[in-house]
C-alpha positions as a Python dict, from the first residue, in 0.01 Angstrom:
ca = {
    (1, 'X'): (0, 0, 0),
    (2, 'X'): (250, -269, 119),
    (3, 'X'): (300, -354, -259),
    (4, 'X'): (435, -3, -325),
    (5, 'X'): (556, 48, 39),
    (6, 'X'): (375, 322, 139),
    (7, 'X'): (249, 444, 466),
    (8, 'X'): (-65, 673, 522),
    (9, 'X'): (101, 994, 546),
    (10, 'X'): (312, 933, 228),
    (11, 'X'): (-20, 878, 4),
    (12, 'X'): (-245, 1132, 158),
    (13, 'X'): (116, 1388, 136),
    (14, 'X'): (150, 1278, -252),
    (15, 'X'): (-220, 1235, -346),
    (16, 'X'): (-338, 1569, -135),
    (17, 'X'): (-599, 1407, 41),
    (18, 'X'): (-658, 1529, 383),
    (19, 'X'): (-435, 1426, 674),
    (20, 'X'): (-574, 1103, 870),
    (21, 'X'): (-792, 1026, 621),
    (22, 'X'): (-695, 676, 493),
    (23, 'X'): (-704, 547, 881),
    (24, 'X'): (-1038, 676, 893),
    (25, 'X'): (-1121, 511, 579),
    (26, 'X'): (-1001, 176, 676),
    (27, 'X'): (-1189, 163, 1027),
    (28, 'X'): (-1493, 279, 816),
    (29, 'X'): (-1441, 64, 513),
    (30, 'X'): (-1403, 306, 205),
    (31, 'X'): (-1283, 634, 55),
    (32, 'X'): (-1495, 879, -141),
    (33, 'X'): (-1493, 852, -511),
    (34, 'X'): (-1334, 1209, -528),
    (35, 'X'): (-1035, 1056, -269),
    (36, 'X'): (-1030, 714, -484),
    (37, 'X'): (-985, 977, -792),
    (38, 'X'): (-691, 1159, -655),
    (39, 'X'): (-527, 827, -572),
    (40, 'X'): (-589, 694, -903),
    (41, 'X'): (-433, 1006, -1079),
    (42, 'X'): (-155, 985, -848),
    (43, 'X'): (-59, 644, -926),
    (44, 'X'): (-92, 585, -1248),
    (45, 'X'): (47, 245, -1281),
    (46, 'X'): (-290, 134, -1050),
    (47, 'X'): (-558, -90, -1248),
    (48, 'X'): (-923, 122, -1171),
    (49, 'X'): (-1058, -233, -1282),
    (50, 'X'): (-847, -422, -1013),
    (51, 'X'): (-928, -139, -722),
    (52, 'X'): (-1326, -133, -775),
    (53, 'X'): (-1405, -468, -859),
    (54, 'X'): (-1143, -662, -780),
    (55, 'X'): (-1066, -770, -1169),
    (56, 'X'): (-773, -805, -1329),
    (57, 'X'): (-426, -724, -1230),
    (58, 'X'): (-335, -449, -967),
    (59, 'X'): (-75, -288, -1120),
    (60, 'X'): (-125, -176, -1508),
    (61, 'X'): (148, -276, -1712),
    (62, 'X'): (399, 6, -1861),
    (63, 'X'): (413, 8, -2233),
    (64, 'X'): (799, -14, -2237),
    (65, 'X'): (780, -317, -1995),
    (66, 'X'): (526, -553, -2251),
    (67, 'X'): (738, -455, -2566),
    (68, 'X'): (995, -756, -2642),
    (69, 'X'): (1368, -667, -2542),
    (70, 'X'): (1571, -477, -2778),
    (71, 'X'): (1798, -696, -2953),
    (72, 'X'): (2130, -542, -2888),
    (73, 'X'): (2343, -778, -3144),
    (74, 'X'): (2126, -650, -3413),
    (75, 'X'): (2161, -266, -3289),
    (76, 'X'): (2558, -346, -3280),
    (77, 'X'): (2608, -528, -3611),
    (78, 'X'): (2402, -274, -3762),
    (79, 'X'): (2596, 9, -3653),
    (80, 'X'): (2953, -168, -3783),
    (81, 'X'): (2794, -214, -4107),
    (82, 'X'): (2689, 198, -4130),
    (83, 'X'): (3080, 258, -3974),
    (84, 'X'): (3222, 57, -4223),
    (85, 'X'): (2990, 216, -4497),
    (86, 'X'): (3098, 515, -4402),
    (87, 'X'): (3462, 467, -4388),
    (88, 'X'): (3463, 259, -4776),
    (89, 'X'): (3272, 640, -4860),
    (90, 'X'): (3592, 858, -4716),
    (91, 'X'): (3795, 633, -4899),
    (92, 'X'): (3659, 667, -5243),
    (93, 'X'): (3621, 1033, -5212),
    (94, 'X'): (3987, 1068, -5104),
    (95, 'X'): (4066, 843, -5424),
    (96, 'X'): (3869, 1129, -5620),
}
């Protein structure tokens, strides 16, 4: 909750679990499986293995974040080549 800058009220509203349940769970030491499931479905980037066992990273890396960065220079060069090809084709067609 600290990492995501959430408070008890925001979690209960966003997940649909009963108001005040987070504070009670903190005192009791746990949440029901149903409520944990609601939290994991609401905050889909939370790693269930981390939540239940403490294994792995807290957050699941977004697929877009794990892909290599875009080579913008290559994309720009490719677009320029296409534009030049288009211009050449237009000139050729005008001559015909």
